[in-house]
C-alpha positions as semicolon CSV with decimal commas, in nm:
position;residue;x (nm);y (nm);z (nm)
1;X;-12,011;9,335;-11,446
2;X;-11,856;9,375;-11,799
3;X;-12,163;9,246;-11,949
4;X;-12,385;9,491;-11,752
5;X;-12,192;9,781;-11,821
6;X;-12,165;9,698;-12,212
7;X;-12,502;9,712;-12,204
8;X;-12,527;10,086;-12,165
9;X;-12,520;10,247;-12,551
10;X;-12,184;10,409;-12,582
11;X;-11,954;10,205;-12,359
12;X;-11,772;9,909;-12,554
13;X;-11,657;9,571;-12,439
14;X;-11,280;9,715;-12,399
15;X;-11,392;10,005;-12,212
16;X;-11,617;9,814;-12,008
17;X;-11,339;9,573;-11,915
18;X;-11,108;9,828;-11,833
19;X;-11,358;9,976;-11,558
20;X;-11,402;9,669;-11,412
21;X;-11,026;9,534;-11,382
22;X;-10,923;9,850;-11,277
23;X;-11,175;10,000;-11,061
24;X;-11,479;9,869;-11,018
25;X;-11,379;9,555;-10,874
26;X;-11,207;9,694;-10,631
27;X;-11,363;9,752;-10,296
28;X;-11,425;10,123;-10,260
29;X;-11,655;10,277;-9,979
30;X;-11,817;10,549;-10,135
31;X;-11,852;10,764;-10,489
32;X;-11,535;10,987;-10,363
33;X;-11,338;10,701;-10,295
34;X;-11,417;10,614;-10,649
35;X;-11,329;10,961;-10,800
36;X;-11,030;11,002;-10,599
37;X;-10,893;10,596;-10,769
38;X;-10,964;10,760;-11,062
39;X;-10,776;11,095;-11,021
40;X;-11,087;11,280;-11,135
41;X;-11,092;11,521;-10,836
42;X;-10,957;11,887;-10,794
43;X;-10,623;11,933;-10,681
44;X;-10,630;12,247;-10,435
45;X;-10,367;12,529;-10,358
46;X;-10,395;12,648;-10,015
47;X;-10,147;12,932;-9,961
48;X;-10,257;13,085;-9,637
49;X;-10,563;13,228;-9,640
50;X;-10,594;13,184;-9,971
51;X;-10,779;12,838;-10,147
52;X;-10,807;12,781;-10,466
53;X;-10,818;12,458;-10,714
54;X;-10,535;12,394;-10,928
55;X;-10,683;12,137;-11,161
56;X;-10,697;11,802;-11,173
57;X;-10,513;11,586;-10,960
58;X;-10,308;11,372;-11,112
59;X;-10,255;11,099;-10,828
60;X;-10,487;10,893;-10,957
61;X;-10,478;10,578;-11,180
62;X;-10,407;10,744;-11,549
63;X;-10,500;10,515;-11,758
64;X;-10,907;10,477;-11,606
65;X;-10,875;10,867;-11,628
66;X;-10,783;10,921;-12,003
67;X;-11,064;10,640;-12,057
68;X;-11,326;10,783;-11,879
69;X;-11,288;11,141;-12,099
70;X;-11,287;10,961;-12,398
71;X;-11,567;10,768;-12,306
72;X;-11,742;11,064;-12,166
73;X;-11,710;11,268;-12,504
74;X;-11,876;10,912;-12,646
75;X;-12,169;10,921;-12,428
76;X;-12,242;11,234;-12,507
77;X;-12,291;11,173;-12,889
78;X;-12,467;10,841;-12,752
79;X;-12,704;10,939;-12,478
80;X;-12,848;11,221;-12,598
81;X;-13,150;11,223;-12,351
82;X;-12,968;11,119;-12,063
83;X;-12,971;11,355;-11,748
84;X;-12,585;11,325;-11,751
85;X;-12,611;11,461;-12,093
86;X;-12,867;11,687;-12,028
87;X;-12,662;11,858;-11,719
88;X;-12,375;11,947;-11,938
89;X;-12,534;12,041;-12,231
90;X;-12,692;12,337;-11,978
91;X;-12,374;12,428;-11,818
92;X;-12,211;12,457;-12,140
93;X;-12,512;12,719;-12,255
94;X;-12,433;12,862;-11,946
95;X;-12,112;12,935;-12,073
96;X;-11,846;12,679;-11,886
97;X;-11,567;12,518;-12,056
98;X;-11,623;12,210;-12,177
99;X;-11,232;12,073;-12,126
100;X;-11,350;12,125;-11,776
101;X;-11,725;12,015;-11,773
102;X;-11,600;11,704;-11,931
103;X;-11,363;11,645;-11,671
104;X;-11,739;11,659;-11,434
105;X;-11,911;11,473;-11,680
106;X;-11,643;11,222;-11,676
107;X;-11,664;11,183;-11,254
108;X;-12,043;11,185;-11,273
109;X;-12,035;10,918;-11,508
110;X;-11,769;10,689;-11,308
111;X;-11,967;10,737;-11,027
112;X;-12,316;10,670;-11,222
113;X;-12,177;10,320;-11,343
114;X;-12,039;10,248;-10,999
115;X;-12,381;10,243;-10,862
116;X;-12,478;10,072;-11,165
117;X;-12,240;9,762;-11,103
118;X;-12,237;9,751;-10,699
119;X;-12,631;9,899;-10,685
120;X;-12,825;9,784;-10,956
121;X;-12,954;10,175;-11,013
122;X;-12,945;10,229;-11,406
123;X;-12,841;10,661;-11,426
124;X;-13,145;10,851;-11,532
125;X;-13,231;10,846;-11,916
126;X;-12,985;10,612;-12,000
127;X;-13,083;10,419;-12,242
128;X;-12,913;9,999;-12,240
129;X;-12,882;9,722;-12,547
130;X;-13,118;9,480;-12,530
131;X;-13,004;9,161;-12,358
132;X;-12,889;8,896;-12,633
């Protein structure tokens, strides 16, 4: 798995060994168990009749999600013509934040390697190294 997923431009061998020891190893049962490991999902704020989303929920595993940010900021400079990239290059024309499109990038992109590793599906436009 660490092989496969240092294949994808952008995503080192320390990065690549981090996802797999702490996450995708693990037996998870769909892309929002996988998110929700991660602590990449919305925290919400239900006060009566009232719901809202607080931000991020930070019940997850920390360390997989101050990774994933950093590596999502990388595979943006690195996967230019990905659709990952593509998707949040037009939401941030459309005038989102990008401290909290990156956050979406960053789940997207868990969730895009996940199937990578456990599927075989390579994300759309992602471009990989050449096997050695």
């Amino acid at each position: 798995m660490v092989v496969l997923l240092a294949r994808v431009i952008g995503v080192g061998i320390e990065t690549a060994d981090m996802l797999v020891h702490e996450v995708l190893s693990r037996n998870l049962r769909d892309r929002r168990a996988v998110a929700r490991y991660a602590g990449l999902t919305g925290s919400p704020d239900e006060s009566g009749s009232k719901r809202r989303e607080k931000g991020l929920a930070k019940a997850g595993n920390a360390r997989v999600r101050r990774g994933l940010i950093q590596l999502a900021w990388r595979f943006l400079r690195f996967q230019k013509n990905s659709e990952l990239t593509q998707w949040f290059q037009a939401r941030a024309a459309q005038g989102a934040r990008k401290t909290t499109m990156i956050v979406a990038l960053a789940r997207k992109l868990l969730i895009a390697l996940w199937r990578l590793v456990t599927v075989g599906e390579i994300p759309m436009g992602v471009t990989l190294r050449p096997m050695n």
